[in-house]
GROMACS .gro file of C-alpha atoms in nm:
model
  375
    1MET     CA    1  -9.007  -6.683 -26.110
    2ARG     CA    2  -8.945  -6.661 -25.735
    3SER     CA    3  -8.738  -6.346 -25.781
    4THR     CA    4  -9.018  -6.177 -25.977
    5THR     CA    5  -9.274  -6.276 -25.716
    6ALA     CA    6  -9.053  -6.143 -25.438
    7ILE     CA    7  -9.005  -5.810 -25.620
    8LEU     CA    8  -9.377  -5.774 -25.683
    9GLN     CA    9  -9.455  -5.852 -25.319
   10LYS     CA   10  -9.211  -5.581 -25.208
   11ILE     CA   11  -9.360  -5.327 -25.452
   12PHE     CA   12  -9.723  -5.394 -25.370
   13THR     CA   13  -9.766  -5.585 -25.043
   14ALA     CA   14  -9.484  -5.436 -24.837
   15GLN     CA   15  -9.557  -5.081 -24.955
   16PHE     CA   16  -9.929  -5.121 -24.886
   17TYR     CA   17  -9.873  -5.212 -24.522
   18ILE     CA   18  -9.601  -4.949 -24.479
   19GLN     CA   19  -9.814  -4.669 -24.621
   20ASN     CA   20 -10.116  -4.776 -24.415
   21THR     CA   21  -9.934  -4.833 -24.086
   22GLY     CA   22 -10.145  -4.571 -23.909
   23PHE     CA   23 -10.467  -4.725 -24.037
   24PHE     CA   24 -10.370  -5.072 -23.913
   25LEU     CA   25 -10.258  -4.937 -23.574
   26VAL     CA   26 -10.598  -4.774 -23.524
   27LEU     CA   27 -10.772  -5.090 -23.647
   28PHE     CA   28 -10.564  -5.305 -23.413
   29TYR     CA   29 -10.652  -5.080 -23.120
   30LEU     CA   30 -11.024  -5.091 -23.201
   31MET     CA   31 -11.022  -5.468 -23.245
   32PHE     CA   32 -10.792  -5.568 -22.958
   33GLY     CA   33 -10.714  -5.267 -22.739
   34VAL     CA   34 -11.058  -5.148 -22.628
   35VAL     CA   35 -11.137  -5.459 -22.423
   36ASP     CA   36 -10.959  -5.636 -22.142
   37SER     CA   37 -10.728  -5.918 -22.253
   38SER     CA   38 -10.919  -6.171 -22.042
   39SER     CA   39 -11.243  -6.105 -22.231
   40LEU     CA   40 -11.089  -6.064 -22.577
   41LEU     CA   41 -11.200  -6.403 -22.710
   42SER     CA   42 -11.556  -6.366 -22.582
   43TYR     CA   43 -11.569  -6.014 -22.726
   44HIS     CA   44 -11.481  -6.129 -23.076
   45ARG     CA   45 -11.702  -6.436 -23.045
   46SER     CA   46 -11.994  -6.210 -22.954
   47LEU     CA   47 -11.906  -5.979 -23.243
   48MET     CA   48 -11.903  -6.268 -23.489
   49MET     CA   49 -12.226  -6.412 -23.351
   50GLY     CA   50 -12.380  -6.069 -23.394
   51PHE     CA   51 -12.330  -6.057 -23.770
   52LEU     CA   52 -12.391  -6.431 -23.809
   53GLU     CA   53 -12.733  -6.394 -23.650
   54GLY     CA   54 -12.839  -6.047 -23.764
   55HIS     CA   55 -12.879  -5.969 -24.133
   56SER     CA   56 -12.854  -5.591 -24.083
   57PHE     CA   57 -12.527  -5.628 -23.895
   58LEU     CA   58 -12.402  -5.869 -24.161
   59LEU     CA   59 -12.476  -5.615 -24.436
   60LEU     CA   60 -12.281  -5.352 -24.242
   61VAL     CA   61 -11.983  -5.588 -24.202
   62LEU     CA   62 -11.988  -5.680 -24.572
   63PHE     CA   63 -12.003  -5.310 -24.658
   64LEU     CA   64 -11.697  -5.239 -24.441
   65TRP     CA   65 -11.510  -5.529 -24.599
   66THR     CA   66 -11.602  -5.391 -24.941
   67LEU     CA   67 -11.457  -5.052 -24.846
   68TYR     CA   68 -11.134  -5.224 -24.743
   69LEU     CA   69 -11.133  -5.413 -25.073
   70LEU     CA   70 -11.169  -5.084 -25.263
   71LYS     CA   71 -10.878  -4.949 -25.062
   72CYS     CA   72 -10.666  -5.251 -25.163
   73THR     CA   73 -10.770  -5.236 -25.528
   74GLY     CA   74 -10.720  -4.861 -25.544
   75PHE     CA   75 -10.367  -4.898 -25.407
   76VAL     CA   76 -10.270  -5.150 -25.677
   77MET     CA   77 -10.422  -4.933 -25.951
   78LYS     CA   78 -10.250  -4.623 -25.816
   79THR     CA   79  -9.915  -4.801 -25.798
   80LEU     CA   80  -9.945  -4.911 -26.160
   81GLN     CA   81  -9.990  -4.551 -26.273
   82THR     CA   82  -9.724  -4.404 -26.042
   83ARG     CA   83  -9.422  -4.257 -26.216
   84GLY     CA   84  -9.123  -4.488 -26.183
   85TYR     CA   85  -9.323  -4.811 -26.200
   86GLU     CA   86  -9.369  -4.818 -26.578
   87PHE     CA   87  -9.156  -5.134 -26.592
   88LEU     CA   88  -9.443  -5.326 -26.430
   89TYR     CA   89  -9.635  -5.317 -26.760
   90THR     CA   90  -9.355  -5.492 -26.951
   91THR     CA   91  -9.274  -5.725 -26.660
   92MET     CA   92  -9.632  -5.842 -26.612
   93GLY     CA   93  -9.711  -5.827 -26.982
   94SER     CA   94  -9.428  -6.065 -27.069
   95MET     CA   95  -9.577  -6.342 -26.853
   96HIS     CA   96  -9.822  -6.604 -26.971
   97LYS     CA   97 -10.178  -6.520 -26.872
   98LYS     CA   98 -10.213  -6.803 -26.619
   99GLN     CA   99  -9.885  -6.709 -26.454
  100ARG     CA  100  -9.978  -6.342 -26.452
  101LEU     CA  101 -10.317  -6.414 -26.295
  102ARG     CA  102 -10.139  -6.620 -26.030
  103GLU     CA  103  -9.912  -6.324 -25.952
  104TRP     CA  104 -10.211  -6.089 -25.933
  105ALA     CA  105 -10.382  -6.337 -25.700
  106PHE     CA  106 -10.076  -6.353 -25.471
  107ILE     CA  107 -10.056  -5.973 -25.456
  108HIS     CA  108 -10.428  -5.918 -25.398
  109THR     CA  109 -10.463  -6.198 -25.143
  110ALA     CA  110 -10.164  -6.067 -24.948
  111ILE     CA  111 -10.309  -5.718 -24.903
  112TYR     CA  112 -10.667  -5.846 -24.851
  113LEU     CA  113 -10.540  -6.100 -24.597
  114PRO     CA  114 -10.671  -5.932 -24.275
  115VAL     CA  115 -11.029  -5.967 -24.398
  116LEU     CA  116 -10.968  -6.324 -24.516
  117ILE     CA  117 -10.833  -6.426 -24.175
  118TYR     CA  118 -11.118  -6.268 -23.979
  119SER     CA  119 -11.388  -6.388 -24.217
  120GLY     CA  120 -11.234  -6.737 -24.219
  121ILE     CA  121 -11.260  -6.757 -23.840
  122ALA     CA  122 -11.619  -6.626 -23.864
  123ILE     CA  123 -11.706  -6.900 -24.115
  124VAL     CA  124 -11.570  -7.168 -23.876
  125VAL     CA  125 -11.772  -7.019 -23.589
  126GLY     CA  126 -12.081  -7.005 -23.810
  127VAL     CA  127 -12.048  -7.370 -23.915
  128ARG     CA  128 -11.998  -7.483 -23.554
  129HIS     CA  129 -12.317  -7.302 -23.452
  130HIS     CA  130 -12.510  -7.426 -23.759
  131TYR     CA  131 -12.537  -7.087 -23.933
  132TYR     CA  132 -12.470  -7.252 -24.266
  133SER     CA  133 -12.646  -6.995 -24.487
  134THR     CA  134 -12.465  -6.697 -24.332
  135ALA     CA  135 -12.132  -6.879 -24.346
  136SER     CA  136 -12.195  -6.959 -24.713
  137ILE     CA  137 -12.273  -6.593 -24.786
  138ILE     CA  138 -11.946  -6.484 -24.623
  139LEU     CA  139 -11.752  -6.752 -24.812
  140ILE     CA  140 -11.904  -6.662 -25.152
  141PHE     CA  141 -11.857  -6.292 -25.082
  142ASN     CA  142 -11.486  -6.329 -25.010
  143ILE     CA  143 -11.426  -6.558 -25.306
  144ALA     CA  144 -11.584  -6.291 -25.527
  145MET     CA  145 -11.376  -6.020 -25.357
  146CYS     CA  146 -11.061  -6.217 -25.437
  147CYS     CA  147 -11.153  -6.284 -25.801
  148TRP     CA  148 -11.309  -5.980 -25.968
  149PRO     CA  149 -11.022  -5.737 -25.888
  150LEU     CA  150 -10.791  -5.961 -26.094
  151ALA     CA  151 -10.994  -5.876 -26.403
  152LEU     CA  152 -10.959  -5.507 -26.313
  153TYR     CA  153 -10.581  -5.539 -26.287
  154GLU     CA  154 -10.572  -5.716 -26.624
  155ARG     CA  155 -10.775  -5.437 -26.782
  156LYS     CA  156 -10.541  -5.179 -26.634
  157LEU     CA  157 -10.242  -5.368 -26.775
  158HIS     CA  158 -10.385  -5.368 -27.128
  159ASN     CA  159 -10.536  -5.017 -27.099
  160PRO     CA  160 -10.292  -4.802 -26.897
  161ASP     CA  161 -10.519  -4.497 -26.923
  162THR     CA  162 -10.794  -4.682 -26.733
  163LEU     CA  163 -10.863  -4.512 -26.402
  164PHE     CA  164 -11.008  -4.756 -26.150
  165PHE     CA  165 -11.374  -4.826 -26.240
  166THR     CA  166 -11.421  -4.534 -26.476
  167GLY     CA  167 -11.230  -4.649 -26.785
  168HIS     CA  168 -11.510  -4.759 -27.019
  169LEU     CA  169 -11.751  -4.495 -26.890
  170GLN     CA  170 -11.487  -4.225 -26.931
  171ARG     CA  171 -11.415  -4.324 -27.290
  172TRP     CA  172 -11.787  -4.344 -27.374
  173ILE     CA  173 -11.848  -3.997 -27.228
  174ASN     CA  174 -11.553  -3.850 -27.418
  175ARG     CA  175 -11.678  -3.997 -27.746
  176HIS     CA  176 -12.049  -3.920 -27.720
  177ILE     CA  177 -12.099  -3.623 -27.488
  178VAL     CA  178 -11.972  -3.268 -27.526
  179LYS     CA  179 -11.931  -3.148 -27.170
  180PRO     CA  180 -12.043  -2.793 -27.091
  181PRO     CA  181 -11.780  -2.578 -26.916
  182VAL     CA  182 -11.967  -2.600 -26.586
  183LEU     CA  183 -11.882  -2.974 -26.574
  184TYR     CA  184 -11.511  -2.951 -26.655
  185PHE     CA  185 -11.398  -2.933 -26.293
  186LEU     CA  186 -11.648  -3.193 -26.172
  187TYR     CA  187 -11.538  -3.430 -26.448
  188GLU     CA  188 -11.178  -3.380 -26.338
  189LEU     CA  189 -11.267  -3.467 -25.979
  190PHE     CA  190 -11.468  -3.779 -26.053
  191THR     CA  191 -11.223  -3.923 -26.308
  192GLN     CA  192 -10.884  -3.819 -26.172
  193PHE     CA  193 -10.950  -3.768 -25.798
  194PRO     CA  194 -11.258  -3.977 -25.709
  195ARG     CA  195 -11.143  -4.049 -25.355
  196ARG     CA  196 -11.096  -3.679 -25.283
  197ILE     CA  197 -11.447  -3.579 -25.390
  198LEU     CA  198 -11.613  -3.887 -25.241
  199SER     CA  199 -11.438  -3.856 -24.905
  200ALA     CA  200 -11.527  -3.486 -24.883
  201LYS     CA  201 -11.891  -3.553 -24.968
  202LEU     CA  202 -11.923  -3.851 -24.733
  203ILE     CA  203 -11.779  -3.658 -24.438
  204SER     CA  204 -11.996  -3.358 -24.522
  205ALA     CA  205 -12.306  -3.577 -24.547
  206ALA     CA  206 -12.218  -3.740 -24.214
  207LEU     CA  207 -12.192  -3.396 -24.055
  208VAL     CA  208 -12.535  -3.294 -24.186
  209TRP     CA  209 -12.679  -3.621 -24.053
  210ILE     CA  210 -12.517  -3.563 -23.711
  211THR     CA  211 -12.668  -3.212 -23.705
  212PHE     CA  212 -13.020  -3.349 -23.754
  213PHE     CA  213 -12.951  -3.638 -23.514
  214LEU     CA  214 -12.848  -3.401 -23.234
  215MET     CA  215 -13.154  -3.184 -23.289
  216GLN     CA  216 -13.374  -3.493 -23.289
  217GLN     CA  217 -13.218  -3.615 -22.965
  218GLY     CA  218 -13.294  -3.278 -22.809
  219ASP     CA  219 -13.648  -3.291 -22.948
  220TYR     CA  220 -13.619  -2.952 -23.116
  221PHE     CA  221 -13.550  -2.795 -23.455
  222ASP     CA  222 -13.345  -2.476 -23.470
  223LEU     CA  223 -13.276  -2.320 -23.808
  224ARG     CA  224 -12.969  -2.148 -23.667
  225GLY     CA  225 -12.828  -2.484 -23.555
  226LEU     CA  226 -12.884  -2.619 -23.905
  227GLN     CA  227 -12.703  -2.322 -24.057
  228LEU     CA  228 -12.408  -2.373 -23.824
  229GLY     CA  229 -12.392  -2.734 -23.940
  230VAL     CA  230 -12.403  -2.615 -24.300
  231MET     CA  231 -12.122  -2.368 -24.232
  232VAL     CA  232 -11.899  -2.647 -24.098
  233SER     CA  233 -11.999  -2.859 -24.399
  234VAL     CA  234 -11.879  -2.579 -24.627
  235LEU     CA  235 -11.546  -2.571 -24.442
  236LEU     CA  236 -11.500  -2.938 -24.529
  237HIS     CA  237 -11.499  -2.834 -24.897
  238LEU     CA  238 -11.196  -2.605 -24.867
  239GLN     CA  239 -10.965  -2.863 -25.021
  240LEU     CA  240 -11.195  -2.881 -25.324
  241LEU     CA  241 -11.186  -2.501 -25.357
  242THR     CA  242 -10.807  -2.505 -25.360
  243HIS     CA  243 -10.814  -2.787 -25.613
  244HIS     CA  244 -11.050  -2.581 -25.827
  245ARG     CA  245 -10.800  -2.297 -25.829
  246VAL     CA  246 -10.517  -2.531 -25.935
  247PHE     CA  247 -10.739  -2.685 -26.204
  248ASP     CA  248 -10.826  -2.342 -26.348
  249ASP     CA  249 -10.461  -2.233 -26.335
  250THR     CA  250 -10.345  -2.548 -26.511
  251TRP     CA  251 -10.612  -2.617 -26.772
  252LEU     CA  252 -10.855  -2.326 -26.813
  253ASN     CA  253 -10.629  -2.023 -26.851
  254PHE     CA  254 -10.723  -2.010 -27.218
  255MET     CA  255 -11.087  -1.937 -27.134
  256GLU     CA  256 -11.000  -1.586 -27.020
  257ASN     CA  257 -10.912  -1.500 -27.380
  258LEU     CA  258 -11.226  -1.645 -27.536
  259PRO     CA  259 -11.508  -1.411 -27.646
  260ILE     CA  260 -11.714  -1.502 -27.340
  261SER     CA  261 -11.847  -1.236 -27.106
  262THR     CA  262 -11.724  -1.221 -26.749
  263PHE     CA  263 -12.084  -1.261 -26.636
  264ARG     CA  264 -12.105  -1.602 -26.807
  265HIS     CA  265 -11.781  -1.705 -26.638
  266TYR     CA  266 -11.935  -1.599 -26.308
  267LEU     CA  267 -12.250  -1.802 -26.377
  268ARG     CA  268 -12.027  -2.101 -26.457
  269MET     CA  269 -11.868  -2.076 -26.114
  270VAL     CA  270 -12.211  -2.044 -25.950
  271GLY     CA  271 -12.326  -2.356 -26.135
  272ILE     CA  272 -12.020  -2.554 -26.019
  273TYR     CA  273 -12.090  -2.489 -25.652
  274VAL     CA  274 -12.464  -2.540 -25.684
  275ILE     CA  275 -12.393  -2.888 -25.821
  276ILE     CA  276 -12.122  -2.961 -25.564
  277PHE     CA  277 -12.346  -2.878 -25.267
  278LEU     CA  278 -12.661  -3.034 -25.415
  279PRO     CA  279 -12.628  -3.372 -25.229
  280GLU     CA  280 -12.620  -3.197 -24.891
  281MET     CA  281 -12.914  -2.980 -24.988
  282ILE     CA  282 -13.118  -3.283 -25.085
  283MET     CA  283 -13.040  -3.435 -24.744
  284ILE     CA  284 -13.148  -3.114 -24.573
  285ILE     CA  285 -13.474  -3.096 -24.771
  286VAL     CA  286 -13.559  -3.460 -24.696
  287ASN     CA  287 -13.498  -3.415 -24.322
  288ALA     CA  288 -13.634  -3.063 -24.272
  289TYR     CA  289 -13.921  -3.007 -24.517
  290THR     CA  290 -14.180  -3.094 -24.251
  291LYS     CA  291 -14.015  -2.877 -23.985
  292THR     CA  292 -13.972  -2.545 -24.168
  293ASP     CA  293 -14.093  -2.352 -24.472
  294VAL     CA  294 -13.955  -2.326 -24.825
  295LEU     CA  295 -13.810  -1.978 -24.768
  296SER     CA  296 -13.603  -2.102 -24.475
  297LEU     CA  297 -13.468  -2.393 -24.680
  298LEU     CA  298 -13.383  -2.149 -24.959
  299MET     CA  299 -13.200  -1.932 -24.706
  300VAL     CA  300 -12.993  -2.230 -24.588
  301PHE     CA  301 -12.898  -2.316 -24.947
  302CYS     CA  302 -12.812  -1.953 -25.026
  303MET     CA  303 -12.598  -1.933 -24.713
  304ALA     CA  304 -12.395  -2.237 -24.821
  305LEU     CA  305 -12.363  -2.112 -25.179
  306SER     CA  306 -12.261  -1.760 -25.077
  307LEU     CA  307 -11.992  -1.896 -24.844
  308LEU     CA  308 -11.856  -2.127 -25.114
  309MET     CA  309 -11.856  -1.846 -25.369
  310PHE     CA  310 -11.682  -1.599 -25.139
  311PHE     CA  311 -11.419  -1.849 -25.025
  312ARG     CA  312 -11.346  -1.938 -25.387
  313THR     CA  313 -11.319  -1.577 -25.507
  314LEU     CA  314 -11.069  -1.503 -25.229
  315LEU     CA  315 -10.832  -1.730 -25.421
  316TYR     CA  316 -10.831  -1.482 -25.711
  317PHE     CA  317 -10.587  -1.279 -25.503
  318PRO     CA  318 -10.268  -1.445 -25.634
  319LYS     CA  319 -10.061  -1.416 -25.317
  320ILE     CA  320 -10.322  -1.587 -25.098
  321ASN     CA  321 -10.180  -1.929 -25.016
  322ASN     CA  322 -10.358  -2.200 -24.820
  323GLU     CA  323 -10.252  -2.067 -24.480
  324ILE     CA  324 -10.367  -1.712 -24.549
  325HIS     CA  325 -10.685  -1.841 -24.712
  326VAL     CA  326 -10.777  -2.039 -24.400
  327ARG     CA  327 -10.729  -1.727 -24.185
  328TYR     CA  328 -10.972  -1.525 -24.398
  329VAL     CA  329 -11.215  -1.816 -24.408
  330LEU     CA  330 -11.221  -1.849 -24.028
  331LEU     CA  331 -11.256  -1.473 -23.984
  332THR     CA  332 -11.548  -1.472 -24.228
  333CYS     CA  333 -11.713  -1.763 -24.045
  334PHE     CA  334 -11.672  -1.576 -23.715
  335VAL     CA  335 -11.856  -1.271 -23.853
  336VAL     CA  336 -12.125  -1.479 -24.026
  337LEU     CA  337 -12.179  -1.676 -23.704
  338PHE     CA  338 -12.276  -1.361 -23.516
  339LEU     CA  339 -12.508  -1.255 -23.796
  340ILE     CA  340 -12.676  -1.598 -23.788
  341LEU     CA  341 -12.717  -1.587 -23.410
  342GLY     CA  342 -12.868  -1.239 -23.447
  343HIS     CA  343 -13.118  -1.362 -23.714
  344ARG     CA  344 -12.949  -1.148 -23.982
  345GLU     CA  345 -12.889  -1.435 -24.223
  346TRP     CA  346 -13.007  -1.257 -24.538
  347ILE     CA  347 -12.775  -0.964 -24.464
  348ALA     CA  348 -12.483  -1.208 -24.440
  349ILE     CA  349 -12.588  -1.378 -24.765
  350LEU     CA  350 -12.622  -1.052 -24.958
  351LEU     CA  351 -12.289  -0.921 -24.829
  352LEU     CA  352 -12.109  -1.243 -24.920
  353LEU     CA  353 -12.260  -1.256 -25.268
  354LEU     CA  354 -12.189  -0.887 -25.326
  355MET     CA  355 -11.825  -0.918 -25.217
  356SER     CA  356 -11.771  -1.236 -25.420
  357ALA     CA  357 -11.917  -1.068 -25.731
  358ILE     CA  358 -11.702  -0.756 -25.685
  359ILE     CA  359 -11.385  -0.962 -25.640
  360PHE     CA  360 -11.465  -1.188 -25.935
  361PHE     CA  361 -11.549  -0.911 -26.183
  362LYS     CA  362 -11.247  -0.709 -26.074
  363LYS     CA  363 -10.989  -0.990 -26.060
  364TYR     CA  364 -11.093  -1.258 -26.310
  365ARG     CA  365 -10.946  -1.101 -26.626
  366LYS     CA  366 -10.636  -0.978 -26.443
  367TYR     CA  367 -10.562  -1.294 -26.246
  368GLU     CA  368 -10.231  -1.471 -26.299
  369PRO     CA  369 -10.095  -1.753 -26.084
  370TYR     CA  370  -9.839  -1.626 -25.836
  371ILE     CA  371  -9.489  -1.773 -25.861
  372GLU     CA  372  -9.263  -1.708 -25.564
  373SER     CA  373  -8.922  -1.573 -25.661
  374GLN     CA  374  -8.624  -1.792 -25.578
  375GLY     CA  375  -8.372  -1.632 -25.349
   0.00000   0.00000   0.00000
């Protein structure tokens, strides 16, 4: 089976490193390019001793390794469901289970190898310095990281509709829960595009945290600074807004013909963006409830919601593509910025909500996806 192994290594291992060349170049620079070559060994020795001695640092390192593992596992799962690779199901399925597990192990170990090499060296350093418990934790952790994804690959092989970790949960939800329309788009994101929604929310949450961190470093709290941070956080959601438009165009066109009032459709859209921005709002409340009043927090939330609503309703103009949309978004942010700096936040909120409502009620029933003519 050497030929099969070689083919599988080319499909999975070689493609993984090719597609992530930029990631590994940045990683290589951070690990080996930021220090002088003469102090490289002492630098990495100090780094390893840091997480061998400190439990907090060790947890951070294990968390980063877990993120890399999810990247590896996600790549294999994505490859299995990529068009053109359907033959992998028959190829792998025709093998005996032990042989198939061995192939999965070769594939997974090959793409998880950078962590295995670094953690292996760290284990040797830990044993030499008598950090036996920490070295054992790292060893057990990596053995587990090399074993449990194999079961996930097996499940994917026998259940092709399984999407990463959501297979059983997705089927249970579909059987037992009737989803309200407000959750259709969110369900699509979390089941079909989990990395897109999670990356957007993590970056947005990091931005909110940085906003509070900078204000804390300056020993002040400025509501206008918080609103500027929220505005940038909203801009990080633009990809989700565009995705929402595509989702509605593809799957929810039929809803326009249902006996449902336009006002209820509008409330559905409001509900979607309230839920989407809820994590950031919880972060803001936790960090700011002792520094400002409830009305100010409500104003911050309304500012975020009104921006999201207006940016989304702009997409009901069929000829607005991503480039034109970004222009209007930046122009809107420029105007809103001056209103915020002039303490006219509620005026900005009311204008945004009014314009989004006018556009929605005027365009929703008439909207049709724009198709550019050829030639």
